[in-house]
Short mmCIF file of C-alpha atoms in Angstrom, two decimals:
data_model
loop_
_atom_site.label_atom_id
_atom_site.label_comp_id
_atom_site.label_asym_id
_atom_site.label_seq_id
_atom_site.Cartn_x
_atom_site.Cartn_y
_atom_site.Cartn_z
CA MET A 247 -0.03 -0.12 0.24
CA ALA A 248 2.64 2.31 1.21
CA SER A 249 4.60 1.91 -1.93
CA ALA A 250 2.08 2.37 -4.29
CA ARG A 251 0.99 5.39 -2.33
CA ARG A 252 4.84 6.37 -3.54
CA ARG A 253 5.03 4.89 -6.69
CA CYS A 254 1.74 7.54 -7.44
CA ALA A 255 3.52 10.52 -5.86
CA GLU A 256 6.85 9.83 -7.94
CA ALA A 257 4.30 10.10 -10.48
CA ILE A 258 3.37 13.30 -9.55
CA PHE A 259 6.08 15.45 -9.28
CA ILE A 260 8.18 13.65 -11.99
CA ALA A 261 4.65 15.21 -14.47
CA ARG A 262 4.70 18.42 -12.89
CA ARG A 263 8.56 18.58 -13.28
CA LEU A 264 8.28 18.28 -16.97
CA ASN A 265 5.18 20.08 -17.45
CA PRO A 266 4.04 22.30 -13.83
CA SER A 267 0.67 23.83 -15.56
CA GLY A 268 -0.10 22.51 -19.95
CA LEU A 269 -2.59 19.58 -18.78
CA LEU A 270 -4.65 22.40 -16.78
CA ARG A 271 -3.52 24.96 -19.72
CA TYR A 272 -5.62 22.17 -22.23
CA ASP A 273 -7.99 21.13 -20.66
CA ALA A 274 -9.48 25.19 -19.64
CA ALA A 275 -8.82 25.91 -24.46
CA MET A 276 -11.18 23.33 -24.79
CA ALA A 277 -13.56 23.62 -22.72
CA LYS A 278 -13.35 27.24 -23.83
CA LYS A 279 -13.90 26.02 -27.44
CA GLN A 280 -17.05 23.45 -26.55
CA ARG A 281 -18.32 27.01 -24.69
CA ASP A 282 -18.25 28.86 -27.58
CA PHE A 283 -19.60 25.84 -30.65
CA PHE A 284 -22.35 25.35 -27.82
CA ASP A 285 -23.25 29.63 -27.52
CA TRP A 286 -22.51 29.51 -32.14
CA LEU A 287 -25.35 27.06 -32.48
CA GLN A 288 -27.51 28.15 -30.35
CA ALA A 289 -27.25 31.90 -31.57
CA MET A 290 -27.57 30.09 -35.48
CA THR A 291 -30.55 27.90 -34.19
CA GLU A 292 -32.44 30.78 -32.45
CA ALA A 293 -32.11 33.19 -36.40
CA PHE A 294 -32.90 29.78 -38.07
CA LEU A 295 -36.05 29.49 -36.00
CA THR A 296 -37.19 32.62 -35.92
CA ARG A 297 -36.69 32.59 -39.76
CA ARG A 298 -38.70 29.86 -40.08
CA ASN A 299 -41.48 31.20 -38.09
CA ARG A 300 -41.56 35.09 -39.78
CA ALA A 301 -42.37 33.26 -42.89
CA ARG A 302 -45.04 31.11 -42.45
CA ARG A 303 -46.81 34.14 -40.35
CA ILE A 304 -46.53 36.47 -43.57
CA LYS A 305 -47.91 33.80 -45.36
CA LYS A 306 -50.21 32.95 -43.80
CA GLU A 307 -51.35 36.71 -43.89
CA ARG A 308 -50.91 36.74 -46.85
CA GLN A 309 -54.19 34.16 -47.66
CA LYS A 310 -55.78 35.77 -45.23
CA ARG A 311 -55.90 38.74 -47.57
CA LYS A 312 -55.29 36.36 -50.61
CA ASN A 313 -59.13 36.84 -53.35
CA PRO A 314 -60.95 33.93 -53.58
CA VAL A 315 -61.66 34.80 -57.04
CA ARG A 316 -57.88 34.96 -58.30
CA GLU A 317 -57.30 31.84 -55.72
CA TRP A 318 -59.53 30.71 -57.86
CA LEU A 319 -58.45 31.47 -61.11
CA GLU A 320 -54.48 30.36 -59.77
CA ALA A 321 -55.91 26.91 -58.77
CA PHE A 322 -57.08 26.75 -61.94
CA VAL A 323 -54.08 27.88 -64.67
CA TRP A 324 -52.74 24.67 -62.97
CA ALA A 325 -54.71 22.10 -63.66
CA VAL A 326 -55.04 23.55 -66.78
CA CYS A 327 -51.01 23.51 -67.33
CA MET A 328 -51.45 20.14 -66.32
CA VAL A 329 -53.73 18.49 -67.62
CA LEU A 330 -52.11 20.11 -72.38
CA ILE A 331 -48.71 18.58 -70.61
CA ALA A 332 -50.64 15.47 -69.92
CA ASN A 333 -52.41 15.32 -72.88
CA GLN A 334 -48.76 16.88 -75.34
CA TYR A 335 -46.26 14.51 -74.03
CA PHE A 336 -47.30 10.56 -72.37
CA ILE A 337 -51.46 10.22 -72.80
CA GLN A 338 -54.05 11.88 -74.30
CA ALA A 339 -58.58 11.49 -74.35
CA TYR A 340 -59.68 10.83 -77.99
CA VAL A 341 -63.91 10.00 -78.92
CA ILE A 342 -64.12 7.92 -82.61
CA PRO A 343 -67.13 9.88 -85.16
CA SER A 344 -66.85 7.19 -88.08
CA GLY A 345 -67.76 3.73 -87.90
CA SER A 346 -64.96 2.22 -89.75
CA MET A 347 -62.38 0.28 -87.42
CA ILE A 348 -66.54 -0.96 -86.40
CA ASP A 349 -66.34 -3.82 -85.24
CA THR A 350 -62.61 -3.48 -83.28
CA LEU A 351 -63.91 0.73 -82.48
CA LEU A 352 -67.83 1.64 -81.88
CA ILE A 353 -68.98 5.15 -82.71
CA GLY A 354 -69.07 7.25 -79.75
CA ASP A 355 -66.26 4.79 -78.21
CA ARG A 356 -63.18 7.39 -75.86
CA ILE A 357 -60.17 6.36 -76.08
CA PHE A 358 -56.84 7.00 -74.34
CA VAL A 359 -53.47 6.97 -76.38
CA ASN A 360 -50.39 7.06 -75.86
CA LYS A 361 -48.96 9.19 -76.74
CA LEU A 362 -45.10 8.83 -75.40
CA ILE A 363 -44.34 6.11 -76.41
CA PHE A 364 -43.90 7.05 -80.51
CA GLY A 365 -41.92 10.41 -79.37
CA PRO A 366 -43.81 13.23 -78.35
CA GLU A 367 -43.89 16.57 -79.88
CA LEU A 368 -42.82 18.93 -78.61
CA LEU A 369 -45.65 21.76 -79.74
CA PRO A 370 -48.71 21.27 -81.64
CA GLY A 371 -48.48 19.85 -85.22
CA ILE A 372 -43.96 21.10 -84.47
CA ALA A 373 -41.48 18.69 -84.46
CA LYS A 374 -41.46 15.32 -82.37
CA LEU A 375 -38.98 13.59 -79.80
CA PRO A 376 -37.25 10.67 -80.87
CA SER A 377 -37.94 7.32 -80.08
CA PRO A 378 -36.51 3.69 -79.59
CA PHE A 379 -39.44 2.58 -81.31
CA SER A 380 -41.60 2.50 -84.50
CA PRO A 381 -45.68 2.02 -84.77
CA ARG A 382 -45.10 -1.64 -86.29
CA ARG A 383 -47.72 -4.09 -88.61
CA ASN A 384 -51.62 -4.18 -86.92
CA ASP A 385 -50.65 -1.51 -84.72
CA VAL A 386 -54.08 0.80 -84.08
CA VAL A 387 -52.62 5.10 -84.10
CA ILE A 388 -53.97 7.61 -84.48
CA PHE A 389 -51.97 9.88 -87.40
CA GLU A 390 -52.96 13.83 -88.67
CA ASN A 391 -54.98 13.57 -92.47
CA PRO A 392 -52.72 14.19 -94.63
CA GLU A 393 -56.18 15.21 -96.78
CA TYR A 394 -56.87 17.69 -93.50
CA VAL A 395 -56.41 21.45 -95.41
CA SER A 396 -55.26 23.74 -92.28
CA ARG A 397 -57.45 27.04 -91.84
CA GLY A 398 -53.36 28.46 -90.51
CA PRO A 399 -51.31 27.72 -87.32
CA ALA A 400 -53.00 29.54 -84.35
CA PHE A 401 -56.37 27.79 -85.03
CA ASP A 402 -55.32 24.31 -84.80
CA LEU A 403 -53.16 24.85 -81.87
CA ALA A 404 -56.08 26.39 -80.49
CA GLN A 405 -58.24 23.66 -81.65
CA ARG A 406 -55.48 20.95 -80.43
CA ILE A 407 -56.01 22.17 -76.49
CA VAL A 408 -59.31 22.95 -76.16
CA TYR A 409 -59.44 19.71 -77.41
CA MET A 410 -57.04 18.29 -74.96
CA LEU A 411 -58.43 20.59 -72.82
CA THR A 412 -62.16 19.59 -72.89
CA LEU A 413 -60.62 15.80 -72.97
CA SER A 414 -62.09 14.92 -76.04
CA LEU A 415 -65.73 16.87 -75.75
CA VAL A 416 -65.55 19.57 -76.81
CA ASP A 417 -64.16 20.17 -81.15
CA ILE A 418 -64.25 23.94 -82.22
CA ASP A 419 -62.93 22.63 -85.58
CA ARG A 420 -66.68 21.38 -87.89
CA ASP A 421 -67.41 22.60 -91.60
CA GLU A 422 -70.51 24.17 -92.51
CA TYR A 423 -73.15 21.61 -91.83
CA GLY A 424 -71.57 21.80 -88.72
CA ARG A 425 -70.08 18.44 -88.23
CA PRO A 426 -66.19 17.51 -86.81
CA ARG A 427 -62.99 18.22 -89.65
CA ALA A 428 -61.02 14.86 -89.78
CA ASN A 429 -57.94 16.62 -88.01
CA PHE A 430 -56.77 13.36 -86.58
CA LEU A 431 -57.76 9.47 -87.81
CA ILE A 432 -58.06 6.43 -86.16
CA LYS A 433 -57.14 3.16 -88.12
CA ARG A 434 -55.49 -0.65 -88.10
CA ALA A 435 -51.48 -0.23 -89.34
CA VAL A 436 -51.81 -3.47 -92.53
CA GLY A 437 -48.25 -2.41 -93.80
CA SER A 438 -44.89 -1.93 -92.98
CA GLY A 439 -42.23 -0.35 -94.58
CA GLY A 440 -40.94 -2.75 -97.69
CA ASP A 441 -44.69 -4.65 -98.43
CA ARG A 442 -46.57 -3.90 -101.36
CA ILE A 443 -50.21 -4.58 -100.84
CA VAL A 444 -53.03 -6.24 -102.83
CA MET A 445 -57.18 -5.12 -103.47
CA GLU A 446 -59.04 -7.49 -104.43
CA ARG A 447 -62.77 -7.62 -104.01
CA GLY A 448 -61.42 -6.04 -100.69
CA GLU A 449 -59.97 -8.17 -99.97
CA ALA A 450 -56.45 -6.97 -99.08
CA ARG A 451 -52.51 -9.13 -99.93
CA MET A 452 -49.60 -9.08 -98.65
CA LEU A 453 -46.35 -9.41 -100.13
CA PHE A 454 -43.73 -8.80 -98.09
CA SER A 455 -40.15 -7.64 -98.42
CA GLY A 456 -37.99 -10.55 -99.67
CA ASP A 457 -40.99 -13.16 -99.99
CA ASP A 458 -41.84 -14.40 -103.41
CA ARG A 459 -44.93 -15.61 -102.76
CA TRP A 460 -48.39 -12.76 -101.65
CA THR A 461 -50.00 -13.48 -98.60
CA ASP A 462 -53.90 -13.01 -97.40
CA GLU A 463 -54.67 -10.55 -94.48
CA ARG A 464 -56.22 -12.42 -93.29
CA GLU A 465 -55.05 -15.61 -92.98
CA LEU A 466 -51.70 -13.56 -91.33
CA ALA A 467 -53.61 -12.48 -88.88
CA ALA A 468 -55.19 -15.76 -87.80
CA ARG A 469 -51.96 -17.51 -88.18
CA ARG A 470 -50.48 -14.86 -85.63
CA GLY A 471 -53.24 -14.57 -83.76
CA TRP A 472 -54.03 -10.49 -83.79
CA GLY A 473 -58.46 -12.11 -83.43
CA HIS A 474 -59.72 -8.81 -84.77
CA GLU A 475 -62.55 -8.71 -86.66
CA ILE A 476 -62.42 -7.72 -90.14
CA GLY A 477 -65.58 -5.80 -91.51
CA ARG A 478 -67.35 -6.07 -94.75
CA LEU A 479 -70.49 -4.22 -95.47
CA MET A 480 -70.25 -4.69 -98.40
CA ASP A 481 -72.39 -8.13 -100.70
CA VAL A 482 -68.99 -10.93 -102.07
CA ALA A 483 -71.79 -12.14 -104.54
CA LEU A 484 -72.42 -8.44 -105.76
CA TYR A 485 -69.14 -8.02 -107.20
CA PRO A 486 -69.43 -8.50 -110.41
CA ALA A 487 -72.20 -6.74 -110.80
CA LEU A 488 -70.51 -3.64 -109.06
CA GLU A 489 -67.31 -4.26 -111.82
CA MET A 490 -70.38 -4.50 -114.62
CA ALA A 491 -71.58 -0.87 -113.55
CA GLY A 492 -67.70 0.65 -113.14
CA LYS A 493 -67.88 -1.03 -117.27
CA ALA A 494 -70.83 1.18 -118.01
CA ALA A 495 -69.19 3.59 -116.24
CA GLY A 496 -66.15 4.16 -118.57
CA TRP A 497 -68.72 2.75 -121.81
CA ARG A 498 -71.11 6.58 -120.88
CA ASP A 499 -67.07 8.36 -119.61
CA LEU A 500 -66.07 7.63 -123.43
CA GLY A 501 -69.46 9.17 -125.22
CA MET A 502 -70.53 5.64 -126.23
CA PRO A 503 -73.72 3.73 -126.09
CA VAL A 504 -73.30 0.71 -122.94
CA PRO A 505 -73.18 -3.41 -124.87
CA ASP A 506 -75.53 -5.47 -124.70
CA TYR A 507 -73.88 -8.23 -122.56
CA VAL A 508 -72.86 -4.71 -119.66
CA GLN A 509 -76.23 -4.62 -119.58
CA ALA A 510 -77.64 -6.94 -119.01
CA GLY A 511 -74.85 -8.48 -116.18
CA LEU A 512 -76.30 -4.50 -114.05
CA SER A 513 -78.83 -6.71 -113.18
CA GLY A 514 -79.29 -6.19 -108.63
CA SER A 515 -75.55 -3.16 -109.11
CA GLY A 516 -78.60 -0.59 -108.21
CA GLY A 517 -79.01 -1.68 -105.03
CA ILE A 518 -75.44 -2.83 -103.52
CA ARG A 519 -75.76 0.12 -100.29
CA PHE A 520 -71.96 0.10 -99.22
CA PRO A 521 -70.14 -0.66 -103.01
CA ASP A 522 -65.91 -0.96 -103.14
CA HIS A 523 -65.61 2.07 -104.98
CA LEU A 524 -62.22 0.43 -105.94
CA ALA A 525 -63.89 -2.00 -107.60
CA TYR A 526 -66.20 0.75 -109.71
CA GLU A 527 -62.87 2.36 -110.78
CA LYS A 528 -60.87 -0.10 -111.32
CA ALA A 529 -63.14 -1.24 -113.85
CA ARG A 530 -63.74 2.23 -115.45
CA LEU A 531 -60.39 2.81 -115.64
CA GLU A 532 -59.60 -1.31 -117.56
CA THR A 533 -62.72 0.00 -119.91
CA LEU A 534 -61.35 3.06 -120.78
CA ARG A 535 -58.22 2.38 -121.08
CA ALA A 536 -58.23 -0.80 -123.33
CA ALA A 537 -60.98 1.71 -126.57
CA LEU A 538 -58.01 4.39 -125.29
CA PRO A 539 -54.47 2.64 -124.52
CA HIS A 540 -53.24 4.71 -126.36
CA ASP A 541 -54.00 7.75 -123.39
CA ARG A 542 -50.84 7.63 -120.99
CA ALA A 543 -52.88 9.03 -118.59
CA TYR A 544 -55.32 6.58 -118.01
CA ALA A 545 -52.68 3.54 -118.70
CA GLU A 546 -50.98 5.05 -115.86
CA LEU A 547 -53.66 4.98 -113.91
CA SER A 548 -54.91 0.79 -114.58
CA ALA A 549 -51.92 0.11 -113.85
CA ARG A 550 -51.83 1.80 -110.29
CA ARG A 551 -55.14 0.15 -109.43
CA ALA A 552 -54.30 -2.92 -110.51
CA LEU A 553 -50.74 -3.24 -109.32
CA GLY A 554 -51.44 -1.79 -105.19
CA TRP A 555 -49.47 -0.21 -103.35
CA HIS A 556 -45.86 -0.02 -102.22
CA VAL A 557 -45.08 0.87 -98.53
CA PRO A 558 -41.85 3.32 -98.33
CA GLU A 559 -39.18 2.35 -95.45
CA GLY A 560 -40.57 4.73 -92.96
CA ARG A 561 -44.04 4.83 -93.51
CA ILE A 562 -46.94 2.05 -92.48
CA PHE A 563 -50.62 1.47 -94.50
CA PRO A 564 -53.01 2.14 -92.01
CA MET A 565 -56.23 0.25 -93.16
CA GLY A 566 -60.13 0.77 -90.89
CA ASP A 567 -61.58 -3.00 -89.50
CA ASN A 568 -64.56 -2.46 -91.43
CA ARG A 569 -63.64 -1.92 -95.48
CA ASP A 570 -66.57 -0.67 -97.44
CA ASN A 571 -66.68 2.06 -94.83
CA SER A 572 -62.87 3.60 -94.44
CA GLN A 573 -61.32 6.70 -95.10
CA ASP A 574 -57.41 5.62 -95.41
CA ALA A 575 -54.70 4.78 -96.98
CA ARG A 576 -56.42 3.38 -99.93
CA GLU A 577 -56.72 6.81 -100.71
CA PHE A 578 -54.34 8.44 -99.49
CA GLY A 579 -51.22 6.65 -99.69
CA PRO A 580 -48.93 5.51 -96.89
CA VAL A 581 -47.96 7.95 -94.00
CA ARG A 582 -44.74 9.16 -92.93
CA ALA A 583 -44.72 7.30 -89.61
CA SER A 584 -43.92 10.91 -87.98
CA LYS A 585 -47.38 11.64 -88.80
CA VAL A 586 -48.35 9.21 -85.88
CA LEU A 587 -49.27 9.90 -82.83
CA GLY A 588 -50.36 7.55 -80.80
CA ARG A 589 -50.85 4.08 -80.16
CA GLY A 590 -54.14 3.45 -78.93
CA ALA A 591 -53.93 2.32 -75.09
CA VAL A 592 -57.97 1.40 -73.67
CA ILE A 593 -61.49 2.27 -73.71
CA TYR A 594 -62.83 3.79 -70.99
CA TRP A 595 -65.91 5.15 -71.79
CA PRO A 596 -68.99 4.18 -72.74
CA LEU A 597 -68.84 1.36 -69.29
CA ARG A 598 -69.77 -1.90 -71.22
CA ARG A 599 -67.11 -1.74 -73.55
CA ILE A 600 -63.93 -1.01 -71.08
CA GLY A 601 -60.45 -2.89 -71.10
CA PRO A 602 -57.48 -2.57 -73.68
CA LEU A 603 -57.25 -1.86 -77.41
CA ARG A 604 -56.51 -4.19 -79.63
#
């Protein structure tokens, strides 16, 4: 015990000889630094809380003083901006105005279109953003009508904004009879780049790039299990009468009497409700070409009807599922993929038809 006390005293004596007051000065300096740090931290915290409370108080006072009409307008403008952004870049609502896609889409169906997948437009009618995806065969797509006559960029922009804001309920672009003008069309992409397509009595046949065999569209749809219906309104049994009616029109265009064999074949042609205009026109042009073989215009038009269409790369050939009641690429030709605005996603109205679009 005594030896332990003696060793402790000797250690203290040696430490004081080496540094009589250093340890005490070190402890005092550290304590002062700690007090200074905590004083600074307290001052900063108080200042922050004071500024935050002041900002909250000012905000509450402003809200109390804010005009309710102005507050409602700000909320409305914000909602409008959100709707426009969503419709322009992500998803947009459309209403089906005609029966060209029956039975896939019925008149009055309301659908949402995925506008992001093929690259949305920067602004309505202006360049699109790039996308790694392109329209594929059998996609139900919405695109700008190639035959649409614009009323000017300002009107087009206003029409699209109103149409988007009202979720397709209001369309200000109407003709002299009050009917909506077809600015956009929704069809099925039947052909894609490299295809050749011909119509034979209302049925599509396709020759794919690198293939030597023509394929019937219905055969292709059944093989791939697409499941959509290709509707026809024209009675196939009436095609002979329809073709004779086209030949008769050709003879009348020549200012010549209709031959007896053509006249005899017209029986029943007057009762055709939804005629295949392509077949009718093909028969008329064949008659004119045969009568005027030296006229290159008739020869070119007749060849165009007989040979069909070639779909260049970067384009699609859209057609309506209701083939005898559809304004589509058979009239205006293949459509550039850059004009495709989106792909049909889902039917959201009426309630009994809600479901994905195929």
